[in-house]
Short mmCIF file of N, CA and C in Angstrom, two decimals:
data_model
loop_
_atom_site.label_atom_id
_atom_site.label_comp_id
_atom_site.label_asym_id
_atom_site.label_seq_id
_atom_site.Cartn_x
_atom_site.Cartn_y
_atom_site.Cartn_z
N ILE A 1 4.55 -251.97 118.68
CA ILE A 1 5.78 -252.05 119.49
C ILE A 1 6.89 -251.40 118.83
N LEU A 2 7.59 -250.62 119.56
CA LEU A 2 8.79 -249.89 119.03
C LEU A 2 9.96 -250.11 120.00
N GLN A 3 11.18 -250.59 119.38
CA GLN A 3 12.36 -250.86 120.21
C GLN A 3 13.44 -250.32 119.38
N VAL A 4 14.61 -250.12 120.08
CA VAL A 4 15.86 -249.75 119.44
C VAL A 4 16.86 -250.92 119.83
N ARG A 5 17.48 -251.38 118.77
CA ARG A 5 18.38 -252.53 118.88
C ARG A 5 19.83 -252.27 118.25
N ASN A 6 20.83 -252.91 118.82
CA ASN A 6 22.11 -252.76 118.26
C ASN A 6 22.37 -253.77 117.11
N THR A 7 23.50 -253.87 116.60
CA THR A 7 23.82 -254.86 115.49
C THR A 7 23.90 -256.26 116.08
N GLU A 8 23.95 -256.43 117.40
CA GLU A 8 23.91 -257.74 117.97
C GLU A 8 22.43 -258.13 118.25
N ASN A 9 21.53 -257.44 117.81
CA ASN A 9 20.10 -257.63 118.03
C ASN A 9 19.62 -257.64 119.43
N LYS A 10 20.44 -256.80 120.37
CA LYS A 10 20.03 -256.65 121.72
C LYS A 10 19.36 -255.33 121.84
N ILE A 11 18.36 -255.26 122.60
CA ILE A 11 17.52 -254.02 122.90
C ILE A 11 18.42 -253.11 123.66
N VAL A 12 18.53 -251.87 123.20
CA VAL A 12 19.37 -250.89 123.98
C VAL A 12 18.62 -249.62 124.27
N GLY A 13 19.02 -248.91 125.34
CA GLY A 13 18.43 -247.60 125.68
C GLY A 13 17.12 -247.82 126.38
N GLU A 14 16.53 -246.63 126.59
CA GLU A 14 15.18 -246.67 127.19
C GLU A 14 14.35 -245.42 126.81
N PHE A 15 13.08 -245.59 126.82
CA PHE A 15 12.11 -244.55 126.41
C PHE A 15 11.80 -243.82 127.68
N MET A 16 11.52 -242.52 127.48
CA MET A 16 10.98 -241.57 128.58
C MET A 16 9.51 -241.85 128.61
N GLU A 17 8.93 -241.57 129.78
CA GLU A 17 7.42 -241.60 129.96
C GLU A 17 6.81 -240.68 128.97
N GLY A 18 5.63 -241.00 128.40
CA GLY A 18 4.95 -240.08 127.48
C GLY A 18 3.50 -240.25 127.57
N LYS A 19 2.77 -239.34 127.04
CA LYS A 19 1.27 -239.38 127.14
C LYS A 19 0.59 -240.12 126.01
N ASN A 20 1.41 -240.36 124.96
CA ASN A 20 0.83 -241.00 123.80
C ASN A 20 1.16 -242.54 123.65
N TYR A 21 1.85 -243.11 124.60
CA TYR A 21 2.24 -244.55 124.54
C TYR A 21 2.47 -245.05 126.02
N LYS A 22 2.63 -246.32 126.06
CA LYS A 22 3.01 -247.01 127.29
C LYS A 22 4.34 -247.57 127.20
N LEU A 23 5.04 -247.55 128.35
CA LEU A 23 6.36 -248.21 128.46
C LEU A 23 6.04 -249.74 128.70
N MET A 24 6.93 -250.58 128.06
CA MET A 24 6.85 -251.96 128.19
C MET A 24 8.12 -252.60 128.79
N THR A 25 8.05 -253.80 129.27
CA THR A 25 9.18 -254.62 129.79
C THR A 25 9.49 -255.64 128.73
N CYS A 26 10.67 -255.68 128.13
CA CYS A 26 11.14 -256.70 127.19
C CYS A 26 12.53 -257.14 127.79
N ASP A 27 12.84 -258.37 127.66
CA ASP A 27 14.12 -258.89 128.17
C ASP A 27 14.36 -258.46 129.56
N HIS A 28 13.39 -258.46 130.39
CA HIS A 28 13.42 -258.17 131.76
C HIS A 28 13.92 -256.78 132.14
N LYS A 29 13.72 -255.81 131.25
CA LYS A 29 14.03 -254.45 131.55
C LYS A 29 12.87 -253.49 131.20
N PHE A 30 12.37 -252.87 132.19
CA PHE A 30 11.30 -251.90 132.01
C PHE A 30 11.64 -250.70 131.29
N GLY A 31 10.87 -250.27 130.31
CA GLY A 31 11.02 -249.04 129.57
C GLY A 31 11.87 -249.11 128.34
N ASN A 32 12.40 -250.28 127.94
CA ASN A 32 13.21 -250.32 126.73
C ASN A 32 12.39 -250.55 125.52
N SER A 33 10.99 -250.60 125.64
CA SER A 33 10.14 -250.71 124.48
C SER A 33 8.86 -249.99 124.81
N ILE A 34 8.11 -249.60 123.71
CA ILE A 34 6.87 -248.92 123.85
C ILE A 34 5.80 -249.51 123.09
N THR A 35 4.52 -249.28 123.56
CA THR A 35 3.33 -249.70 122.64
C THR A 35 2.28 -248.76 122.79
N HIS A 36 1.27 -248.91 122.09
CA HIS A 36 0.14 -247.91 121.99
C HIS A 36 -0.57 -247.76 123.40
N PHE A 37 -1.14 -246.63 123.58
CA PHE A 37 -1.89 -246.29 124.83
C PHE A 37 -3.31 -246.76 124.77
N ASN A 38 -3.88 -246.63 123.58
CA ASN A 38 -5.22 -247.05 123.31
C ASN A 38 -5.36 -247.57 121.88
N SER A 39 -6.40 -248.03 121.50
CA SER A 39 -6.70 -248.73 120.21
C SER A 39 -7.10 -247.77 119.07
N HIS A 40 -7.02 -246.52 119.27
CA HIS A 40 -7.35 -245.62 118.24
C HIS A 40 -6.35 -245.64 117.14
N HIS A 41 -6.78 -245.41 115.85
CA HIS A 41 -5.96 -245.44 114.66
C HIS A 41 -4.91 -244.33 114.77
N LYS A 42 -3.67 -244.54 114.51
CA LYS A 42 -2.58 -243.58 114.68
C LYS A 42 -1.86 -243.37 113.30
N HIS A 43 -1.51 -242.07 113.04
CA HIS A 43 -0.68 -241.77 111.90
C HIS A 43 0.70 -241.44 112.27
N LYS A 44 0.95 -241.16 113.57
CA LYS A 44 2.26 -240.77 114.04
C LYS A 44 2.42 -241.12 115.54
N VAL A 45 3.62 -241.53 115.85
CA VAL A 45 3.91 -241.74 117.31
C VAL A 45 5.20 -241.02 117.60
N SER A 46 5.14 -240.13 118.52
CA SER A 46 6.35 -239.36 118.93
C SER A 46 6.73 -239.86 120.37
N SER A 47 8.09 -240.06 120.52
CA SER A 47 8.67 -240.50 121.80
C SER A 47 9.98 -239.98 122.02
N LYS A 48 10.41 -239.99 123.27
CA LYS A 48 11.78 -239.72 123.63
C LYS A 48 12.46 -240.91 124.07
N TRP A 49 13.74 -241.10 123.54
CA TRP A 49 14.52 -242.26 123.86
C TRP A 49 15.88 -241.83 124.25
N GLN A 50 16.53 -242.50 125.18
CA GLN A 50 17.92 -242.21 125.49
C GLN A 50 18.74 -243.45 125.52
N SER A 51 19.98 -243.31 125.09
CA SER A 51 20.94 -244.40 125.07
C SER A 51 21.37 -244.80 126.44
N ASP A 52 21.63 -246.01 126.72
CA ASP A 52 22.21 -246.37 128.08
C ASP A 52 23.71 -246.44 128.08
N SER A 53 24.32 -246.05 126.93
CA SER A 53 25.86 -245.96 126.74
C SER A 53 26.17 -244.97 125.64
N ALA A 54 27.37 -244.83 125.45
CA ALA A 54 27.83 -243.93 124.41
C ALA A 54 27.47 -244.42 123.04
N LEU A 55 26.99 -243.64 122.17
CA LEU A 55 26.47 -244.09 120.78
C LEU A 55 27.72 -244.28 119.91
N THR A 56 28.17 -245.49 119.91
CA THR A 56 29.30 -245.91 118.99
C THR A 56 28.85 -246.98 118.04
N ASP A 57 27.67 -247.57 118.22
CA ASP A 57 27.24 -248.68 117.34
C ASP A 57 26.14 -248.18 116.51
N THR A 58 25.94 -248.99 115.40
CA THR A 58 24.74 -248.76 114.51
C THR A 58 23.45 -249.10 115.29
N LEU A 59 22.42 -248.25 115.24
CA LEU A 59 21.14 -248.60 115.92
C LEU A 59 20.13 -248.93 114.91
N ILE A 60 19.29 -249.86 115.14
CA ILE A 60 18.23 -250.26 114.31
C ILE A 60 16.92 -250.10 115.05
N ILE A 61 15.99 -249.40 114.48
CA ILE A 61 14.68 -249.15 115.08
C ILE A 61 13.68 -250.25 114.56
N HIS A 62 13.21 -251.06 115.45
CA HIS A 62 12.30 -252.05 115.12
C HIS A 62 10.87 -251.65 115.45
N ALA A 63 9.98 -251.87 114.53
CA ALA A 63 8.58 -251.42 114.75
C ALA A 63 7.64 -252.64 114.30
N VAL A 64 6.77 -253.04 115.15
CA VAL A 64 5.73 -253.95 114.78
C VAL A 64 4.40 -253.11 114.71
N VAL A 65 3.83 -253.31 113.49
CA VAL A 65 2.56 -252.62 113.21
C VAL A 65 1.39 -253.61 112.95
N VAL A 66 0.37 -253.47 113.79
CA VAL A 66 -0.74 -254.38 113.58
C VAL A 66 -1.76 -253.69 112.61
N PHE A 67 -2.02 -254.34 111.48
CA PHE A 67 -3.05 -253.88 110.62
C PHE A 67 -4.47 -254.37 110.97
N ASN A 68 -4.54 -255.60 111.46
CA ASN A 68 -5.75 -256.10 112.07
C ASN A 68 -5.35 -257.13 113.05
N TYR A 69 -6.13 -257.61 113.94
CA TYR A 69 -5.83 -258.44 114.99
C TYR A 69 -5.53 -259.87 114.61
N LYS A 70 -5.72 -260.23 113.39
CA LYS A 70 -5.39 -261.58 112.98
C LYS A 70 -3.98 -261.66 112.30
N HIS A 71 -3.52 -260.54 111.79
CA HIS A 71 -2.18 -260.59 111.16
C HIS A 71 -1.33 -259.35 111.57
N ALA A 72 -0.20 -259.61 112.00
CA ALA A 72 0.80 -258.59 112.39
C ALA A 72 2.07 -258.80 111.45
N GLN A 73 2.55 -257.56 111.10
CA GLN A 73 3.61 -257.60 110.20
C GLN A 73 4.80 -256.66 110.74
N ILE A 74 6.03 -257.12 110.66
CA ILE A 74 7.15 -256.35 111.03
C ILE A 74 7.54 -255.47 109.86
N ILE A 75 7.60 -254.25 110.03
CA ILE A 75 7.95 -253.27 109.00
C ILE A 75 9.36 -252.83 109.15
N GLN A 76 10.10 -253.03 108.15
CA GLN A 76 11.50 -252.63 108.14
C GLN A 76 11.71 -251.93 106.79
N ASN A 77 12.27 -250.80 106.89
CA ASN A 77 12.60 -250.03 105.66
C ASN A 77 11.35 -249.66 104.85
N GLU A 78 10.22 -249.69 105.42
CA GLU A 78 8.98 -249.20 104.75
C GLU A 78 8.29 -248.17 105.45
N ILE A 79 8.73 -247.81 106.63
CA ILE A 79 8.14 -246.65 107.35
C ILE A 79 9.07 -245.57 107.45
N LYS A 80 8.61 -244.42 107.39
CA LYS A 80 9.49 -243.15 107.49
C LYS A 80 9.63 -242.87 108.92
N LEU A 81 10.79 -242.76 109.36
CA LEU A 81 11.07 -242.47 110.71
C LEU A 81 11.76 -241.13 110.75
N GLU A 82 11.14 -240.21 111.53
CA GLU A 82 11.71 -238.92 111.74
C GLU A 82 12.29 -238.89 113.10
N TYR A 83 13.56 -238.45 113.28
CA TYR A 83 14.17 -238.47 114.59
C TYR A 83 15.15 -237.32 114.79
N SER A 84 15.35 -236.95 115.95
CA SER A 84 16.42 -236.04 116.24
C SER A 84 17.14 -236.54 117.51
N ILE A 85 18.45 -236.23 117.50
CA ILE A 85 19.29 -236.63 118.59
C ILE A 85 19.86 -235.42 119.30
N SER A 86 19.75 -235.35 120.59
CA SER A 86 20.30 -234.24 121.39
C SER A 86 21.44 -234.85 122.29
N LEU A 87 22.65 -234.54 122.08
CA LEU A 87 23.77 -234.97 122.84
C LEU A 87 23.94 -234.08 124.11
N ILE A 88 23.92 -234.55 125.26
CA ILE A 88 24.08 -233.72 126.49
C ILE A 88 25.48 -233.96 127.03
#
């Protein structure tokens, strides 16, 4: 699961539809989180995300990675995130 949160720990923005992931509903808002499309092992997930307001706050990317179905671990500061921002 991948989400973008602000410093108040609220989910912000929304992901665009993609072929490598599914949009999810969290906190009663569709598209603010994504998850895997299938159970195949992945080395990379690419997605498009847009802010729902002006980017004036620190954003935190939250990722939950399941290593096996008995144990899930929240990874913070241990995964390399490559991103680009396009301002329109």
